[in-house]
Short mmCIF file of C-alpha atoms in Angstrom, two decimals:
data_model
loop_
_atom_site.label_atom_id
_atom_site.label_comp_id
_atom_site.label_asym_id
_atom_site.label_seq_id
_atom_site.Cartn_x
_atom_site.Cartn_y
_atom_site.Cartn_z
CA UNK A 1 -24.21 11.09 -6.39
CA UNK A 2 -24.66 9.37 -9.82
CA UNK A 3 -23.23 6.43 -10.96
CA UNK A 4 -19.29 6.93 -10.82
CA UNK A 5 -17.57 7.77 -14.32
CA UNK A 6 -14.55 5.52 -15.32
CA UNK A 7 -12.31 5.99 -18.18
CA UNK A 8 -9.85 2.56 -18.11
CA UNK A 9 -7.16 3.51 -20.45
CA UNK A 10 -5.80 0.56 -21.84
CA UNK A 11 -1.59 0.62 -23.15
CA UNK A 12 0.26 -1.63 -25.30
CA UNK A 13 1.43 -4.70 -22.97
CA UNK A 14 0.57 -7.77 -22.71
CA UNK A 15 -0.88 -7.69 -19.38
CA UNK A 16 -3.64 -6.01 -21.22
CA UNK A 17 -5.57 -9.37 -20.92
CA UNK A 18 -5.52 -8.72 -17.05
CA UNK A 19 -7.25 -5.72 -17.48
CA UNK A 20 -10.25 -7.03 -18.88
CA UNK A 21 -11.05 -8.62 -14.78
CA UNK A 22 -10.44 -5.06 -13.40
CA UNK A 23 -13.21 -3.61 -16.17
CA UNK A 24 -15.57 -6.75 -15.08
CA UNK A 25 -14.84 -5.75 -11.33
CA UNK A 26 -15.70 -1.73 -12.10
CA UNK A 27 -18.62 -2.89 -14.29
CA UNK A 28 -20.16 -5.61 -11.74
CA UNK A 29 -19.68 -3.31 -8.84
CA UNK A 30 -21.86 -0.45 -10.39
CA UNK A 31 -19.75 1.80 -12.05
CA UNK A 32 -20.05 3.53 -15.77
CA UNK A 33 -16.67 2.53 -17.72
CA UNK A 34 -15.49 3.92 -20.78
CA UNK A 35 -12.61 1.98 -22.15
CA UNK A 36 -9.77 3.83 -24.15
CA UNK A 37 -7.41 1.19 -25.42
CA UNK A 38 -4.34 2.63 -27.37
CA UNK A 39 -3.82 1.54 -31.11
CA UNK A 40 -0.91 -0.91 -29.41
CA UNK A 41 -2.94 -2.16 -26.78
CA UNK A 42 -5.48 -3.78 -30.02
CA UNK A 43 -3.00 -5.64 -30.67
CA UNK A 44 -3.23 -8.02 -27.52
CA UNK A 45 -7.32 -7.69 -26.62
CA UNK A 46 -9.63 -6.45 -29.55
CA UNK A 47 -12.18 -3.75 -29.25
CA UNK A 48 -15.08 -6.33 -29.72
CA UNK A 49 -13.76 -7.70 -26.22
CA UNK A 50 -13.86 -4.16 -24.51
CA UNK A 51 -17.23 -3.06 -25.83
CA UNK A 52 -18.71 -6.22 -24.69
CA UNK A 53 -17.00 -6.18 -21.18
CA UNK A 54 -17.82 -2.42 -20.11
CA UNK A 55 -21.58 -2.24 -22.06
CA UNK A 56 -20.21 0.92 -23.90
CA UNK A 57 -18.88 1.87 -27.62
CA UNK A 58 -14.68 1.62 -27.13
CA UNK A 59 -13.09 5.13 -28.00
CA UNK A 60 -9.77 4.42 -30.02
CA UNK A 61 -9.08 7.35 -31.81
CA UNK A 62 -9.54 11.49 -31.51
CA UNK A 63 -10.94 11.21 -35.52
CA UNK A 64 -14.01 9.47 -34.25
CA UNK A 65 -16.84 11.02 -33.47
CA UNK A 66 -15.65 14.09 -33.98
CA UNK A 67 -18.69 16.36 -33.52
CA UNK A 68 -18.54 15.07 -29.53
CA UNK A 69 -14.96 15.95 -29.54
CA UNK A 70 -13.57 13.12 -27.90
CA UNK A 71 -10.08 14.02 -26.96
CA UNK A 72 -11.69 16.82 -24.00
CA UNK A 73 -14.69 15.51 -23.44
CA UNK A 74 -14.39 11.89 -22.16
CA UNK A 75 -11.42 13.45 -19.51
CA UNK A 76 -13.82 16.60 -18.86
CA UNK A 77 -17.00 14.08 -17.90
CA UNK A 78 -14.78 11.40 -15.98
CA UNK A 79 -14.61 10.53 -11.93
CA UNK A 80 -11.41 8.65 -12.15
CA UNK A 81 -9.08 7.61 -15.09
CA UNK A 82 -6.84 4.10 -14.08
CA UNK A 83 -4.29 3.37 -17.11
CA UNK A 84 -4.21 -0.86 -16.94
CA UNK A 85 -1.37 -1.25 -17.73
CA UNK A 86 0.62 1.35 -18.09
CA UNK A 87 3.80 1.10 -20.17
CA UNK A 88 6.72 2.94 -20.07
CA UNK A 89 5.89 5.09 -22.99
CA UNK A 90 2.53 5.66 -21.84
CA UNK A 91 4.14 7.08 -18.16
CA UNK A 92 6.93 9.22 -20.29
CA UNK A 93 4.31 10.67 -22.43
CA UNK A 94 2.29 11.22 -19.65
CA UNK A 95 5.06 12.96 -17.09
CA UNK A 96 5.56 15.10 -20.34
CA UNK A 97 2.25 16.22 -21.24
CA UNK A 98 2.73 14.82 -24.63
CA UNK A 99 -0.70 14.20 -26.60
CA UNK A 100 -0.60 11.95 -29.76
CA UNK A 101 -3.55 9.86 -29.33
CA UNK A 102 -7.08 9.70 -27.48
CA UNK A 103 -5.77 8.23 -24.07
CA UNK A 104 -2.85 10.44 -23.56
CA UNK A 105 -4.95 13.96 -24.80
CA UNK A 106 -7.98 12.32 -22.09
CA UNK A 107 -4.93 12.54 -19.59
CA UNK A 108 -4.32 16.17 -20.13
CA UNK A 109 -7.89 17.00 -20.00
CA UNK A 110 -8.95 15.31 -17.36
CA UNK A 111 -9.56 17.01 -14.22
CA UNK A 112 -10.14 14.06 -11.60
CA UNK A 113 -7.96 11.37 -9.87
CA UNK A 114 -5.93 9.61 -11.96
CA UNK A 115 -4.50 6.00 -11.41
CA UNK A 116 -1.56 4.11 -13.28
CA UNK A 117 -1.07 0.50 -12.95
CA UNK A 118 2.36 -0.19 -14.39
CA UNK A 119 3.55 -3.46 -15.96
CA UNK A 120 6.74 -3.60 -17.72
CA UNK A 121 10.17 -5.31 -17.74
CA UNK A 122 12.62 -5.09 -15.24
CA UNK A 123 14.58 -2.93 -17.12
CA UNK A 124 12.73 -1.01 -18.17
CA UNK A 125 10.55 -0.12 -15.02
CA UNK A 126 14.21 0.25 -12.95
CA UNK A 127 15.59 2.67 -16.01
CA UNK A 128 16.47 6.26 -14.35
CA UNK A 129 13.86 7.44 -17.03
CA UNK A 130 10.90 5.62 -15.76
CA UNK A 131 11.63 6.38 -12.47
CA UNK A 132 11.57 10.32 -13.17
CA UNK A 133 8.67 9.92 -14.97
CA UNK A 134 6.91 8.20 -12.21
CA UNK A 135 8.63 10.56 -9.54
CA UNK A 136 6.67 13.84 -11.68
CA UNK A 137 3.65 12.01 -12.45
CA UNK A 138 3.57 11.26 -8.43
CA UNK A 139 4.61 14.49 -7.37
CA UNK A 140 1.34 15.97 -9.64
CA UNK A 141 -0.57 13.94 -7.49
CA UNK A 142 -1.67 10.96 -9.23
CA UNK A 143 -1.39 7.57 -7.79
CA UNK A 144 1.59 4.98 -9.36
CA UNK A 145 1.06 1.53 -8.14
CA UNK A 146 4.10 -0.26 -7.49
CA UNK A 147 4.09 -3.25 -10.14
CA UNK A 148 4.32 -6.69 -8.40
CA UNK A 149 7.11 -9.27 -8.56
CA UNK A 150 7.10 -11.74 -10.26
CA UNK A 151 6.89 -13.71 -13.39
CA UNK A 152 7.04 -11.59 -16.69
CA UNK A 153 6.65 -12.24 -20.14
CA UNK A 154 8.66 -15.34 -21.57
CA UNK A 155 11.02 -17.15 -18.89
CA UNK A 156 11.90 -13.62 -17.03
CA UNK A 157 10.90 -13.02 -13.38
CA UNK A 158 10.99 -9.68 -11.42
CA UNK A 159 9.05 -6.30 -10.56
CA UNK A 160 7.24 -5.00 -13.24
CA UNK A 161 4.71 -7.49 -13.25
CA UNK A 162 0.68 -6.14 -13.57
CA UNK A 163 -0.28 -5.62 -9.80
CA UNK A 164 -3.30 -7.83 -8.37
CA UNK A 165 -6.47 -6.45 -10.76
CA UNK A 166 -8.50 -7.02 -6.95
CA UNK A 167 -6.31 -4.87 -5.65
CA UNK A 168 -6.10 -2.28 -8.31
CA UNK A 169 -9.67 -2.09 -7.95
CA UNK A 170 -9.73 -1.99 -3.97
CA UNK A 171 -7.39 1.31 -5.19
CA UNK A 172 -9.23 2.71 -6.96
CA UNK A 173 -12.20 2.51 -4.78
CA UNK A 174 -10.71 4.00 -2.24
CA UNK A 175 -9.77 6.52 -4.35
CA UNK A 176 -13.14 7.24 -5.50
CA UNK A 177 -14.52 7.06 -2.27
CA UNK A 178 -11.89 10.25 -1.45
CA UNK A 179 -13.61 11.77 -3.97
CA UNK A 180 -12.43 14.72 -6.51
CA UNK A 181 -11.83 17.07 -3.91
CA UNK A 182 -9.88 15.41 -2.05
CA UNK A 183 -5.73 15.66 -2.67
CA UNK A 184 -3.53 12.79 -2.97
CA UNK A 185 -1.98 14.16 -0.06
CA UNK A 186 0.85 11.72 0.12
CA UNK A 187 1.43 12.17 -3.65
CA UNK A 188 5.53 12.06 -4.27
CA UNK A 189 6.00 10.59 -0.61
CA UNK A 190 7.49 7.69 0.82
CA UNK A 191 6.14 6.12 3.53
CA UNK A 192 7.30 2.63 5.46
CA UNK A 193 4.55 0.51 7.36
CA UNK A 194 5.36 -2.84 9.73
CA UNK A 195 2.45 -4.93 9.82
CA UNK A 196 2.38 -8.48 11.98
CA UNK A 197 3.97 -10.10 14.37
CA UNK A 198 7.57 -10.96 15.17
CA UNK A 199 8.56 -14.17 15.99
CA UNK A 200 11.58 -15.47 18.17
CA UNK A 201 12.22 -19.13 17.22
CA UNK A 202 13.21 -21.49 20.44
CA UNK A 203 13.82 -24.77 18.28
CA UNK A 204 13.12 -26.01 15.10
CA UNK A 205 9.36 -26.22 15.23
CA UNK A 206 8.14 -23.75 18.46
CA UNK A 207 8.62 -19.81 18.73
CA UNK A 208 7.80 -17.07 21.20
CA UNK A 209 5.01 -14.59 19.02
CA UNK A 210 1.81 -12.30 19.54
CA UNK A 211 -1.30 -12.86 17.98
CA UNK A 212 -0.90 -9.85 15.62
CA UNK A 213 -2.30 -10.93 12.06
CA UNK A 214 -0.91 -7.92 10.28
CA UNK A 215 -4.68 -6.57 8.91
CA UNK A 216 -3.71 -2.38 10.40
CA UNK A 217 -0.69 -2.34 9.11
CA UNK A 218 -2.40 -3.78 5.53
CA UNK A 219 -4.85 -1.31 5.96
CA UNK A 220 -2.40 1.77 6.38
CA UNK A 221 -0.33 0.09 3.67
CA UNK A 222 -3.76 -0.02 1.23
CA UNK A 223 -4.25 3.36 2.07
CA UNK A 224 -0.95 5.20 2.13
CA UNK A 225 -1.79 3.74 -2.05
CA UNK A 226 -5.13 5.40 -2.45
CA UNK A 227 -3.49 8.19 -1.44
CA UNK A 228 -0.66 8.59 -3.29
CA UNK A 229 2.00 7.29 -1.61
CA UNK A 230 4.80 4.64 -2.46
CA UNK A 231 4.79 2.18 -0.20
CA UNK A 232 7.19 -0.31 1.65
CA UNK A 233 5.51 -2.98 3.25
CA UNK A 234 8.12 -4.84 6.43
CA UNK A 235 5.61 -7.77 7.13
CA UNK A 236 6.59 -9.89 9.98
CA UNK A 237 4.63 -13.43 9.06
CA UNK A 238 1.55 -12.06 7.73
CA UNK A 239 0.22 -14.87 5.16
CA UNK A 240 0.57 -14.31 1.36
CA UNK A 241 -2.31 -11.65 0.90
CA UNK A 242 -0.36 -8.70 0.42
CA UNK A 243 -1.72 -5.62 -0.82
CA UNK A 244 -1.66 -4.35 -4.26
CA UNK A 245 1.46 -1.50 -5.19
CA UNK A 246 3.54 -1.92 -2.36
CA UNK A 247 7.43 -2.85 -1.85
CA UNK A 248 6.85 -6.07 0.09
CA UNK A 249 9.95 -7.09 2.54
CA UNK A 250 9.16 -10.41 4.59
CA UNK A 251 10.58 -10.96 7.94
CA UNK A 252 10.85 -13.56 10.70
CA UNK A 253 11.99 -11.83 13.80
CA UNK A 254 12.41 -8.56 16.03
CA UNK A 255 16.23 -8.26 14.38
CA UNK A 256 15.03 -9.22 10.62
CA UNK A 257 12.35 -6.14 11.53
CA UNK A 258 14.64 -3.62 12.58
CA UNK A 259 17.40 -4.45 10.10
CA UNK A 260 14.56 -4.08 7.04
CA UNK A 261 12.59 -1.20 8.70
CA UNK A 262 15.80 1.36 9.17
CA UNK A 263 17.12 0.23 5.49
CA UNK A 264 14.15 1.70 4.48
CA UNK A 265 13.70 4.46 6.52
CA UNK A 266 16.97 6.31 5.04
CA UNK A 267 14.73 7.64 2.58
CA UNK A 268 11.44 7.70 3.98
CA UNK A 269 8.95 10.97 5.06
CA UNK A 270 7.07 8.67 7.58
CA UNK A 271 7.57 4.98 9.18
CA UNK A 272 4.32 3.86 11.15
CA UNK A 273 5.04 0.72 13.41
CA UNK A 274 1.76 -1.04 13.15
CA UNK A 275 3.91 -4.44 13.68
CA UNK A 276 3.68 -6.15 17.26
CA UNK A 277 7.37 -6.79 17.48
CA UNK A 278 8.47 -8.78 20.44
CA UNK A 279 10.34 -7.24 23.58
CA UNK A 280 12.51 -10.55 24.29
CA UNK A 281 13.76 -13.43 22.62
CA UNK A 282 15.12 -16.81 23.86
CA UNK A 283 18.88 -16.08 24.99
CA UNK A 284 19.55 -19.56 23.47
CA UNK A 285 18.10 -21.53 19.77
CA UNK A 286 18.27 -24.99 20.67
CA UNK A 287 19.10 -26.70 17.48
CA UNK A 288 17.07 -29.77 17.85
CA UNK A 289 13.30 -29.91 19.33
CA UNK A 290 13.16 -29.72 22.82
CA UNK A 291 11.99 -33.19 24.04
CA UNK A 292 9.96 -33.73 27.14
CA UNK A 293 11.66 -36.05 30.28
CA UNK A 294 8.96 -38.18 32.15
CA UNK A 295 9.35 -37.45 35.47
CA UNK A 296 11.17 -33.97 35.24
CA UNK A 297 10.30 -29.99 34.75
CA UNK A 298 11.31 -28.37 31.62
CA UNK A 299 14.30 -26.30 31.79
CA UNK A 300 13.17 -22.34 32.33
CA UNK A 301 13.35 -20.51 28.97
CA UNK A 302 16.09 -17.32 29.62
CA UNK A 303 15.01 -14.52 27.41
CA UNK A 304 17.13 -11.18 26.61
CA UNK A 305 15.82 -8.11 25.40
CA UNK A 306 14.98 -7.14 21.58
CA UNK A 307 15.83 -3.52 20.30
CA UNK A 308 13.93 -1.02 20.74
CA UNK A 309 12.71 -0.33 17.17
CA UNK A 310 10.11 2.52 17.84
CA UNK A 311 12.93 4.42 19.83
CA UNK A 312 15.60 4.01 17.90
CA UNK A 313 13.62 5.49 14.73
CA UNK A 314 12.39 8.12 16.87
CA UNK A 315 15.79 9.42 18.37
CA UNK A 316 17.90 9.07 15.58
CA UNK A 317 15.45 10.94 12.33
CA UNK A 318 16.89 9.36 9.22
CA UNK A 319 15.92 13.07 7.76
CA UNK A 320 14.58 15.89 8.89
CA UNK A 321 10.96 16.40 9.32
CA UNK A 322 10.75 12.38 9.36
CA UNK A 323 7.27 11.25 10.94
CA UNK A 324 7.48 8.63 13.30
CA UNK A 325 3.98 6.53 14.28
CA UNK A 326 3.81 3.95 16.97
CA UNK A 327 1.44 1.95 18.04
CA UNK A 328 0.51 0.62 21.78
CA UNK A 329 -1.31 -2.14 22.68
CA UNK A 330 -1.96 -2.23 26.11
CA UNK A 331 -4.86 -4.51 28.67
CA UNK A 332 -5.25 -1.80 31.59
CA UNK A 333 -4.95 1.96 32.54
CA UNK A 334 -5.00 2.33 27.97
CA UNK A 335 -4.49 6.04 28.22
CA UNK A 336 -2.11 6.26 31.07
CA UNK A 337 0.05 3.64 29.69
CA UNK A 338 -0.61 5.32 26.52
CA UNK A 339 0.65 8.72 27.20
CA UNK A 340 3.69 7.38 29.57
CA UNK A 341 4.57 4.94 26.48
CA UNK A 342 4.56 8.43 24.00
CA UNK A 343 6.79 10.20 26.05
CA UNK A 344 9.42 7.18 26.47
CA UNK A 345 9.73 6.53 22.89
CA UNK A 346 9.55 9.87 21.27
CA UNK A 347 7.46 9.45 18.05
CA UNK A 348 4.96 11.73 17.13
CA UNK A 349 2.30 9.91 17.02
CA UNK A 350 1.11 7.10 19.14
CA UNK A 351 -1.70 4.66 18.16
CA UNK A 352 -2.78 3.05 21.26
CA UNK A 353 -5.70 0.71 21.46
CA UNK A 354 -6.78 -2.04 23.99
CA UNK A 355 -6.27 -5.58 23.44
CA UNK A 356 -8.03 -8.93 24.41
CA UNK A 357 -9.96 -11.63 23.42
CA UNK A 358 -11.84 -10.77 20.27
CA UNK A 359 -10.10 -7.19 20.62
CA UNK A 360 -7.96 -5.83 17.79
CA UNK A 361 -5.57 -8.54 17.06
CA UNK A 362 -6.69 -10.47 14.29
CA UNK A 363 -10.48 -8.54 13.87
CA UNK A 364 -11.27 -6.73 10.68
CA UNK A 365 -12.40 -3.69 13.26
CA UNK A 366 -10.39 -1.78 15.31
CA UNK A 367 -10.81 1.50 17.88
CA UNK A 368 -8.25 3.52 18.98
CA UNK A 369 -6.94 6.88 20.61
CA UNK A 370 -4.18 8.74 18.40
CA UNK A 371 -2.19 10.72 20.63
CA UNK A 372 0.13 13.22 19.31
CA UNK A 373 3.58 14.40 21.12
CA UNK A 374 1.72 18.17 20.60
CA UNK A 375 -0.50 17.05 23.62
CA UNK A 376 -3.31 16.59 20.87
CA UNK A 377 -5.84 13.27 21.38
CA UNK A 378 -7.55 12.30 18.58
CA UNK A 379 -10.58 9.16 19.19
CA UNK A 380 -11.56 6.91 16.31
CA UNK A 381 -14.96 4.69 17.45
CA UNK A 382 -14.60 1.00 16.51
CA UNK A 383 -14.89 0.87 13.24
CA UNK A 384 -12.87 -0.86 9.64
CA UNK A 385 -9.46 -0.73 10.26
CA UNK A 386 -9.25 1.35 7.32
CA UNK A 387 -10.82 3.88 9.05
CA UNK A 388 -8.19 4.08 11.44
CA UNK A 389 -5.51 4.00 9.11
CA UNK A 390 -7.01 7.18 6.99
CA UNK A 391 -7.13 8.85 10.05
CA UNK A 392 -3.68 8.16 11.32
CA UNK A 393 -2.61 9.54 7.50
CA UNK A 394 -4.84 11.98 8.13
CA UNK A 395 -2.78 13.13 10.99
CA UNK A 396 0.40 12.23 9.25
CA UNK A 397 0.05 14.50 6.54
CA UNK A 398 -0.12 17.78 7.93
CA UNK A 399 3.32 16.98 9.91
CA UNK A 400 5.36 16.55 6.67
CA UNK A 401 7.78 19.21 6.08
#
C-alpha cells in the first residue's frame, strides 16, 4: 500500500487554528494531505499557512484548476476525508447532500471513510437540528466525534469544544488502519463502556480499590470511535487522559458506577463492563482518619456487599436486543471460573482474562478468552489492548438487532 491519501477539510470556526497540529501530526507521521479549507475557514488560518503545513497546493474553490476537475477528483483519489472542525452548517449541508463549494461537492464524491470533528457552541451543537444531522450523517456510516467540554470562544464553557487534535488523529488512524473496506459497523449506535476501578472510601484519606488503571476500557472506548460509534465513557478514577469523542462521566464508587452506567444504558445498543467495580464496601465511613492506639489491634473493617452491576444490566435489558459484555478477572481455574461466572450473570459476552503481577491490570497488553452465552470461545493472544477491544466489537456487532 502507498502512502495514505488525506483530504483535511477545513470549516469556518475558530478552532481552525487547532487543526493546523492534526495536519502536522498526518504530515509527520507519513501521510499525503490535501487541505480543503472553506472560503470561511480563510478567514481564521490563511492558505499560505496550509500549503506550507501539508507540502501541497491548498484547493479552495471548484473554479480552480478546472481541467483536473477538482470537485470529483480530490474525493474520487482520497483514503480518508476528516472535516477539522466541522461547523454546524458544514454537518447540515453535509446530512443533506447539499454541494456549494469544493469541500462539501469532495464529500459527495468521495467514496472512503469519512471523519467529522465538530466544534461549535453549546447551542448550537445541542439544537434538535444538529443532532439530526449528526444522527443521518452517523447512520451513513461516517464517524462524528463527540466535541469535548470545555472552554469555548469568549468567556463561554461547555461541549462543543474542538476534541483533542492527538486524539482525532489516533481516530483517524484507526480508521485508516480498518481500511476502505471495512464498515463503520457501529455507525448510528450507542454504546456505554466502564473503564477503572471503583473505590470504597473508609475515611478521609484511605479506600478499599483494585489496581485497575482503566487502559481496556479506553481502548474499547477509542475504538467503539474509529468505528462509528457514540460513545459514553463511566470512568471510575482513571487519571485525566480521556479519549478523544466520547461522553465522559467520572465516578468514585461501586454506587456512583451503577447509578451513571444504567442512566445511560436506557438508550444504549451495548454496555461493556470493562470497569473492576468492587464487590464490598466498608459498612461504616468513619468521618475522621482512623488513628492508630499503641498497644492495641485495629478495629476489624465490616464490609457489605455492592450491587451487582453486570447482573442487573443483564436481567433487566433496557431495550430489546441490548448487548451486554462483562469482563472476569480471575487468578486460578480462568476458564472454569470463566464459564460458571457467564452463566451467573447472564450477559452475552464474557471477557475473562487472568490477573497478577505484571498481568493485565495496569499493562498496555492484554490476552483474553471471549466467551459467548451461544457456547462460542473466542482466544485473543497477548497482544495491544486495542486488539482486544476490536475483537470484543467485533463480536458485538453481529449481535445487534
Amino acid at each position: 500500500m502507498g502512502t495514505p491519501r488525506i483530504v483535511l477539510g477545513v470549516s469556518g470556526g475558530i478552532a481552525a487554528y487547532k487543526a493546523c497540529e492534526l495536519l502536522r501530526r498526518f504530515t509527520e507521521s507519513g501521510h499525503g494531505v490535501r487541505v480543503v479549507p472553506t472560503a470561511s475557514a480563510l478567514n481564521f488560518v490563511g492558505e499560505a499557512t496550509w500549503s506550507a503545513l501539508s507540502g501541497n497546493p491548498v484547493a479552495t474553490g471548484v473554479w480552480e484548476s478546472v481541467h483536473e476537475v477538482p470537485h470529483v477528483r480530490i474525493g474520487q483519489n482520497a483514503d480518508l476525508v476528516v472535516v477539522a472542525p466541522a461547523t454546524a452548517d458544514v454537518l447540515a449541508k453535509a446530512a443533506h447532500g447539499l454541494a456549494d463549494d469544493l469541500l462539501t461537492n469532495t464529500l459527495l464524491t468521495a467514496r472512503c471513510p469519512v471523519v467529522f470533528a465538530p466544534a461549535m457552541h453549546t447551542e448550537m451543537w445541542e439544537h434538535p437540528a444538529t443532532q439530526e444531522n449528526v444522527a443521518v450523517l452517523r447512520r451513513r456510516g461516517a464517524v462524528v466525534i463527540e466535541p469535548a467540554v470545555g472552554r469555548l470562544t469568549g468567556a463561554d464553557t461547555g461541549k462543543g469544544r474542538f476534541p483533542d487534535p492527538a486524539g482525532i488523529f489516533e481516530t483517524c488512524r484507526r480508521v485508516l488502519e480498518r481500511g476502505a473496506g471495512l464498515p463503520a459497523d457501529l455507525a448510528g449506535r450507542h454504546v456505554v463502556v466502564s473503564a477503572g476501578g471503583t473505590r470504597e472510601p473508609l475515611d478521609p484519606v484511605r479506600y478499599l480499590g483494585n489496581r485497575s488503571s482503566g487502559r481496556q476500557g479506553y481502548a474499547l472506548a477509542r475504538t467503539a470511535v474509529a468505528r462509528g460509534a457514540r460513545v459514553t465513557l463511566v470512568a471510575a478514577n482513571t487519571g485525566p487522559d480521556a479519549p478523544a469523542g466520547v461522553d465522559l462521566v467520572e465516578v468514585g464508587t461501586a454506587l456512583q458506577l451503577r447509578e451513571a452506567v444504567l442512566a445511560a444504558a436506557a438508550d444504549a445498543d451495548a454496555v461493556v463492563m470493562a470497569a473492576a467495580v468492587a464487590d464490598f464496601r466498608p459498612a461504616r465511613y468513619a468521618a475522621g482518619k482512623i488513628k492508630k492506639k499503641d498497644g492495641e489491634e485495629p478495629a476489624p473493617v465490616e464490609l457489605v456487599r455492592n450491587p451487582d452491576v453486570l447482573a442487573e444490566l443483564s436481567h433487566d435489558r433496557a431495550r430489546p436486543g441490548q448487548v451486554v459484555v462483562g469482563f472476569a478477572a480471575e487468578t486460578d481455574d480462568v476458564l472454569a471460573n470463566g464459564r460458571s461466572k457467564l452463566a451467573r450473570k447472564g450477559c452475552d459476552l464474557l471477557v475473562v482474562n487472568e490477573v497478577g503481577e505484571s498481568k493485565a491490570f495496569g499493562t498496555a497488553v492484554n490476552e483474553a478468552v471471549v466467551l459467548g452465552a451461544d457456547g462460542s470461545e473466542t482466544p485473543v493472544p497477548l497482544g495491544p489492548k486495542e486488539a482486544l477491544a476490536d475483537v470484543v466489537w467485533d463480536l458485538v456487532a453481529p449481535r445487534l438487532p
